[in-house]
Amino acid sequence: MAESKSQERNHDKMEKMIEHTRDLEELLEQMEKNTVHANCLAFNLVAIQTNPDLTNAMKHLEDAFLRCKEKMEKKWQELLME
């Protein structure tokens, strides 16, 4: 009987260990994604600082996007009114 309880405890410990391992793997994967994202942001920052034309182009694209978004919202409101 004692051997059975010992096996159950070992099984429970093993399940917890596996669960913790999965949690750690998920955390590691998220850290890797965050690292890649941070590297991309740093690269973009350096590119923008070293090329002023890129900054102007990005501003132009942002303005165009906002105008397009505004028009789409107006069209959407018009469709809802009909």
mmCIF file of N, CA and C in Angstrom:
data_model
loop_
_atom_site.group_PDB
_atom_site.id
_atom_site.type_symbol
_atom_site.label_atom_id
_atom_site.label_comp_id
_atom_site.label_asym_id
_atom_site.label_seq_id
_atom_site.Cartn_x
_atom_site.Cartn_y
_atom_site.Cartn_z
ATOM 1 N N MET A 1 0.818 -1.189 0.000
ATOM 2 C CA MET A 1 0.000 0.000 0.000
ATOM 3 C C MET A 1 0.866 1.258 0.000
ATOM 4 N N ALA A 2 1.929 1.225 0.821
ATOM 5 C CA ALA A 2 2.832 2.373 0.887
ATOM 6 C C ALA A 2 3.502 2.591 -0.454
ATOM 7 N N GLU A 3 3.802 1.482 -1.140
ATOM 8 C CA GLU A 3 4.439 1.568 -2.458
ATOM 9 C C GLU A 3 3.504 2.224 -3.461
ATOM 10 N N SER A 4 2.212 1.946 -3.366
ATOM 11 C CA SER A 4 1.220 2.540 -4.253
ATOM 12 C C SER A 4 1.126 4.048 -4.026
ATOM 13 N N LYS A 5 1.117 4.488 -2.767
ATOM 14 C CA LYS A 5 1.056 5.923 -2.463
ATOM 15 C C LYS A 5 2.315 6.629 -2.958
ATOM 16 N N SER A 6 3.438 5.943 -2.798
ATOM 17 C CA SER A 6 4.701 6.510 -3.261
ATOM 18 C C SER A 6 4.681 6.683 -4.782
ATOM 19 N N GLN A 7 4.148 5.699 -5.480
ATOM 20 C CA GLN A 7 4.049 5.791 -6.937
ATOM 21 C C GLN A 7 3.106 6.920 -7.347
ATOM 22 N N GLU A 8 2.002 7.071 -6.584
ATOM 23 C CA GLU A 8 1.063 8.159 -6.881
ATOM 24 C C GLU A 8 1.732 9.518 -6.687
ATOM 25 N N ARG A 9 2.496 9.653 -5.597
ATOM 26 C CA ARG A 9 3.204 10.918 -5.354
ATOM 27 C C ARG A 9 4.222 11.192 -6.453
ATOM 28 N N ASN A 10 4.928 10.155 -6.860
ATOM 29 C CA ASN A 10 5.895 10.319 -7.949
ATOM 30 C C ASN A 10 5.196 10.716 -9.241
ATOM 31 N N HIS A 11 4.047 10.118 -9.483
ATOM 32 C CA HIS A 11 3.278 10.436 -10.692
ATOM 33 C C HIS A 11 2.807 11.888 -10.652
ATOM 34 N N ASP A 12 2.318 12.322 -9.481
ATOM 35 C CA ASP A 12 1.875 13.713 -9.320
ATOM 36 C C ASP A 12 3.032 14.682 -9.517
ATOM 37 N N LYS A 13 4.190 14.336 -8.935
ATOM 38 C CA LYS A 13 5.371 15.187 -9.101
ATOM 39 C C LYS A 13 5.769 15.276 -10.572
ATOM 40 N N MET A 14 5.682 14.151 -11.261
ATOM 41 C CA MET A 14 6.052 14.116 -12.673
ATOM 42 C C MET A 14 5.090 14.974 -13.496
ATOM 43 N N GLU A 15 3.792 14.901 -13.196
ATOM 44 C CA GLU A 15 2.805 15.722 -13.903
ATOM 45 C C GLU A 15 3.066 17.202 -13.670
ATOM 46 N N LYS A 16 3.377 17.569 -12.422
ATOM 47 C CA LYS A 16 3.673 18.971 -12.120
ATOM 48 C C LYS A 16 4.929 19.426 -12.841
ATOM 49 N N MET A 17 5.926 18.570 -12.888
ATOM 50 C CA MET A 17 7.161 18.907 -13.574
ATOM 51 C C MET A 17 6.914 19.129 -15.070
ATOM 52 N N ILE A 18 6.105 18.282 -15.656
ATOM 53 C CA ILE A 18 5.774 18.421 -17.078
ATOM 54 C C ILE A 18 5.007 19.714 -17.313
ATOM 55 N N GLU A 19 4.074 20.025 -16.423
ATOM 56 C CA GLU A 19 3.298 21.261 -16.538
ATOM 57 C C GLU A 19 4.209 22.487 -16.431
ATOM 58 N N HIS A 20 5.131 22.450 -15.468
ATOM 59 C CA HIS A 20 6.067 23.561 -15.308
ATOM 60 C C HIS A 20 6.971 23.690 -16.532
ATOM 61 N N THR A 21 7.371 22.564 -17.093
ATOM 62 C CA THR A 21 8.213 22.586 -18.289
ATOM 63 C C THR A 21 7.466 23.234 -19.441
ATOM 64 N N ARG A 22 6.204 22.898 -19.596
ATOM 65 C CA ARG A 22 5.398 23.513 -20.664
ATOM 66 C C ARG A 22 5.279 25.017 -20.437
ATOM 67 N N ASP A 23 5.039 25.415 -19.184
ATOM 68 C CA ASP A 23 4.947 26.845 -18.865
ATOM 69 C C ASP A 23 6.248 27.558 -19.208
ATOM 70 N N LEU A 24 7.367 26.940 -18.861
ATOM 71 C CA LEU A 24 8.661 27.539 -19.153
ATOM 72 C C LEU A 24 8.898 27.632 -20.659
ATOM 73 N N GLU A 25 8.491 26.615 -21.387
ATOM 74 C CA GLU A 25 8.634 26.645 -22.844
ATOM 75 C C GLU A 25 7.807 27.779 -23.448
ATOM 76 N N GLU A 26 6.595 27.971 -22.942
ATOM 77 C CA GLU A 26 5.749 29.063 -23.434
ATOM 78 C C GLU A 26 6.371 30.416 -23.116
ATOM 79 N N LEU A 27 6.919 30.554 -21.903
ATOM 80 C CA LEU A 27 7.576 31.807 -21.534
ATOM 81 C C LEU A 27 8.796 32.065 -22.411
ATOM 82 N N LEU A 28 9.555 31.027 -22.682
ATOM 83 C CA LEU A 28 10.732 31.162 -23.533
ATOM 84 C C LEU A 28 10.333 31.571 -24.944
ATOM 85 N N GLU A 29 9.286 30.963 -25.460
ATOM 86 C CA GLU A 29 8.804 31.309 -26.791
ATOM 87 C C GLU A 29 8.353 32.773 -26.840
ATOM 88 N N GLN A 30 7.657 33.224 -25.802
ATOM 89 C CA GLN A 30 7.216 34.623 -25.757
ATOM 90 C C GLN A 30 8.418 35.562 -25.663
ATOM 91 N N MET A 31 9.419 35.179 -24.891
ATOM 92 C CA MET A 31 10.626 35.995 -24.794
ATOM 93 C C MET A 31 11.327 36.085 -26.145
ATOM 94 N N GLU A 32 11.370 34.990 -26.881
ATOM 95 C CA GLU A 32 11.995 35.002 -28.206
ATOM 96 C C GLU A 32 11.241 35.947 -29.143
ATOM 97 N N LYS A 33 9.907 35.889 -29.094
ATOM 98 C CA LYS A 33 9.098 36.787 -29.929
ATOM 99 C C LYS A 33 9.352 38.243 -29.552
ATOM 100 N N ASN A 34 9.401 38.520 -28.238
ATOM 101 C CA ASN A 34 9.654 39.887 -27.777
ATOM 102 C C ASN A 34 11.035 40.368 -28.197
ATOM 103 N N THR A 35 12.010 39.480 -28.163
ATOM 104 C CA THR A 35 13.362 39.837 -28.570
ATOM 105 C C THR A 35 13.406 40.191 -30.052
ATOM 106 N N VAL A 36 12.749 39.387 -30.873
ATOM 107 C CA VAL A 36 12.699 39.669 -32.303
ATOM 108 C C VAL A 36 12.007 41.006 -32.541
ATOM 109 N N HIS A 37 10.907 41.234 -31.854
ATOM 110 C CA HIS A 37 10.171 42.490 -31.998
ATOM 111 C C HIS A 37 11.041 43.686 -31.592
ATOM 112 N N ALA A 38 11.748 43.557 -30.481
ATOM 113 C CA ALA A 38 12.626 44.636 -30.020
ATOM 114 C C ALA A 38 13.746 44.898 -31.020
ATOM 115 N N ASN A 39 14.304 43.835 -31.601
ATOM 116 C CA ASN A 39 15.350 44.012 -32.608
ATOM 117 C C ASN A 39 14.822 44.716 -33.844
ATOM 118 N N CYS A 40 13.608 44.370 -34.255
ATOM 119 C CA CYS A 40 13.002 45.036 -35.412
ATOM 120 C C CYS A 40 12.775 46.512 -35.116
ATOM 121 N N LEU A 41 12.294 46.814 -33.927
ATOM 122 C CA LEU A 41 12.077 48.208 -33.545
ATOM 123 C C LEU A 41 13.396 48.981 -33.540
ATOM 124 N N ALA A 42 14.434 48.375 -32.996
ATOM 125 C CA ALA A 42 15.743 49.031 -32.958
ATOM 126 C C ALA A 42 16.266 49.262 -34.370
ATOM 127 N N PHE A 43 16.122 48.275 -35.237
ATOM 128 C CA PHE A 43 16.567 48.423 -36.624
ATOM 129 C C PHE A 43 15.813 49.551 -37.304
ATOM 130 N N ASN A 44 14.499 49.584 -37.124
ATOM 131 C CA ASN A 44 13.693 50.640 -37.734
ATOM 132 C C ASN A 44 14.085 52.014 -37.210
ATOM 133 N N LEU A 45 14.359 52.098 -35.927
ATOM 134 C CA LEU A 45 14.758 53.372 -35.325
ATOM 135 C C LEU A 45 16.072 53.855 -35.937
ATOM 136 N N VAL A 46 17.024 52.962 -36.085
ATOM 137 C CA VAL A 46 18.310 53.334 -36.682
ATOM 138 C C VAL A 46 18.106 53.748 -38.138
ATOM 139 N N ALA A 47 17.285 53.001 -38.866
ATOM 140 C CA ALA A 47 17.039 53.328 -40.269
ATOM 141 C C ALA A 47 16.386 54.701 -40.406
ATOM 142 N N ILE A 48 15.439 55.001 -39.542
ATOM 143 C CA ILE A 48 14.748 56.293 -39.606
ATOM 144 C C ILE A 48 15.708 57.424 -39.253
ATOM 145 N N GLN A 49 16.548 57.216 -38.244
ATOM 146 C CA GLN A 49 17.464 58.276 -37.822
ATOM 147 C C GLN A 49 18.541 58.545 -38.861
ATOM 148 N N THR A 50 18.926 57.542 -39.622
ATOM 149 C CA THR A 50 20.004 57.729 -40.593
ATOM 150 C C THR A 50 19.495 58.140 -41.963
ATOM 151 N N ASN A 51 18.186 58.074 -42.201
ATOM 152 C CA ASN A 51 17.643 58.423 -43.504
ATOM 153 C C ASN A 51 16.424 59.325 -43.317
ATOM 154 N N PRO A 52 16.610 60.647 -43.417
ATOM 155 C CA PRO A 52 15.468 61.557 -43.202
ATOM 156 C C PRO A 52 14.371 61.392 -44.251
ATOM 157 N N ASP A 53 14.710 60.947 -45.450
ATOM 158 C CA ASP A 53 13.691 60.722 -46.471
ATOM 159 C C ASP A 53 12.715 59.640 -46.036
ATOM 160 N N LEU A 54 13.227 58.665 -45.323
ATOM 161 C CA LEU A 54 12.372 57.583 -44.833
ATOM 162 C C LEU A 54 11.346 58.117 -43.846
ATOM 163 N N THR A 55 11.759 59.041 -42.992
ATOM 164 C CA THR A 55 10.833 59.651 -42.035
ATOM 165 C C THR A 55 9.717 60.377 -42.770
ATOM 166 N N ASN A 56 10.082 61.135 -43.806
ATOM 167 C CA ASN A 56 9.074 61.856 -44.586
ATOM 168 C C ASN A 56 8.128 60.889 -45.289
ATOM 169 N N ALA A 57 8.667 59.808 -45.834
ATOM 170 C CA ALA A 57 7.833 58.815 -46.509
ATOM 171 C C ALA A 57 6.882 58.149 -45.520
ATOM 172 N N MET A 58 7.376 57.843 -44.319
ATOM 173 C CA MET A 58 6.523 57.218 -43.303
ATOM 174 C C MET A 58 5.395 58.168 -42.903
ATOM 175 N N LYS A 59 5.695 59.450 -42.769
ATOM 176 C CA LYS A 59 4.675 60.443 -42.407
ATOM 177 C C LYS A 59 3.626 60.540 -43.519
ATOM 178 N N HIS A 60 4.094 60.520 -44.768
ATOM 179 C CA HIS A 60 3.178 60.571 -45.904
ATOM 180 C C HIS A 60 2.252 59.351 -45.907
ATOM 181 N N LEU A 61 2.822 58.173 -45.663
ATOM 182 C CA LEU A 61 2.014 56.952 -45.609
ATOM 183 C C LEU A 61 1.009 56.991 -44.456
ATOM 184 N N GLU A 62 1.441 57.501 -43.319
ATOM 185 C CA GLU A 62 0.532 57.596 -42.174
ATOM 186 C C GLU A 62 -0.632 58.535 -42.485
ATOM 187 N N ASP A 63 -0.325 59.688 -43.102
ATOM 188 C CA ASP A 63 -1.377 60.634 -43.469
ATOM 189 C C ASP A 63 -2.358 60.008 -44.452
ATOM 190 N N ALA A 64 -1.828 59.307 -45.456
ATOM 191 C CA ALA A 64 -2.685 58.650 -46.445
ATOM 192 C C ALA A 64 -3.568 57.593 -45.779
ATOM 193 N N PHE A 65 -2.987 56.843 -44.864
ATOM 194 C CA PHE A 65 -3.752 55.820 -44.151
ATOM 195 C C PHE A 65 -4.895 56.459 -43.356
ATOM 196 N N LEU A 66 -4.593 57.549 -42.650
ATOM 197 C CA LEU A 66 -5.622 58.202 -41.838
ATOM 198 C C LEU A 66 -6.737 58.774 -42.704
ATOM 199 N N ARG A 67 -6.386 59.330 -43.874
ATOM 200 C CA ARG A 67 -7.423 59.838 -44.785
ATOM 201 C C ARG A 67 -8.297 58.690 -45.292
ATOM 202 N N CYS A 68 -7.664 57.597 -45.652
ATOM 203 C CA CYS A 68 -8.403 56.422 -46.137
ATOM 204 C C CYS A 68 -9.309 55.874 -45.040
ATOM 205 N N LYS A 69 -8.788 55.791 -43.829
ATOM 206 C CA LYS A 69 -9.576 55.290 -42.707
ATOM 207 C C LYS A 69 -10.792 56.180 -42.465
ATOM 208 N N GLU A 70 -10.595 57.481 -42.541
ATOM 209 C CA GLU A 70 -11.693 58.419 -42.341
ATOM 210 C C GLU A 70 -12.773 58.231 -43.404
ATOM 211 N N LYS A 71 -12.349 58.063 -44.663
ATOM 212 C CA LYS A 71 -13.313 57.855 -45.747
ATOM 213 C C LYS A 71 -14.074 56.545 -45.565
ATOM 214 N N MET A 72 -13.370 55.507 -45.146
ATOM 215 C CA MET A 72 -14.020 54.211 -44.929
ATOM 216 C C MET A 72 -15.047 54.310 -43.799
ATOM 217 N N GLU A 73 -14.715 55.036 -42.748
ATOM 218 C CA GLU A 73 -15.658 55.193 -41.639
ATOM 219 C C GLU A 73 -16.897 55.959 -42.097
ATOM 220 N N LYS A 74 -16.695 56.984 -42.931
ATOM 221 C CA LYS A 74 -17.843 57.740 -43.451
ATOM 222 C C LYS A 74 -18.721 56.850 -44.317
ATOM 223 N N LYS A 75 -18.084 56.066 -45.191
ATOM 224 C CA LYS A 75 -18.849 55.155 -46.054
ATOM 225 C C LYS A 75 -19.614 54.141 -45.206
ATOM 226 N N TRP A 76 -18.989 53.636 -44.169
ATOM 227 C CA TRP A 76 -19.610 52.661 -43.301
ATOM 228 C C TRP A 76 -20.839 53.285 -42.630
ATOM 229 N N GLN A 77 -20.705 54.512 -42.154
ATOM 230 C CA GLN A 77 -21.825 55.202 -41.528
ATOM 231 C C GLN A 77 -22.963 55.420 -42.544
ATOM 232 N N GLU A 78 -22.618 55.770 -43.790
ATOM 233 C CA GLU A 78 -23.616 55.940 -44.825
ATOM 234 C C GLU A 78 -24.384 54.655 -45.089
ATOM 235 N N LEU A 79 -23.644 53.545 -45.120
ATOM 236 C CA LEU A 79 -24.290 52.250 -45.344
ATOM 237 C C LEU A 79 -25.231 51.893 -44.195
ATOM 238 N N LEU A 80 -24.836 52.233 -42.988
ATOM 239 C CA LEU A 80 -25.673 51.931 -41.828
ATOM 240 C C LEU A 80 -26.945 52.764 -41.838
ATOM 241 N N MET A 81 -26.853 53.996 -42.358
ATOM 242 C CA MET A 81 -28.012 54.885 -42.411
ATOM 243 C C MET A 81 -29.055 54.405 -43.431
ATOM 244 N N GLU A 82 -28.580 53.718 -44.475
ATOM 245 C CA GLU A 82 -29.511 53.292 -45.547
ATOM 246 C C GLU A 82 -30.400 52.177 -45.135
#
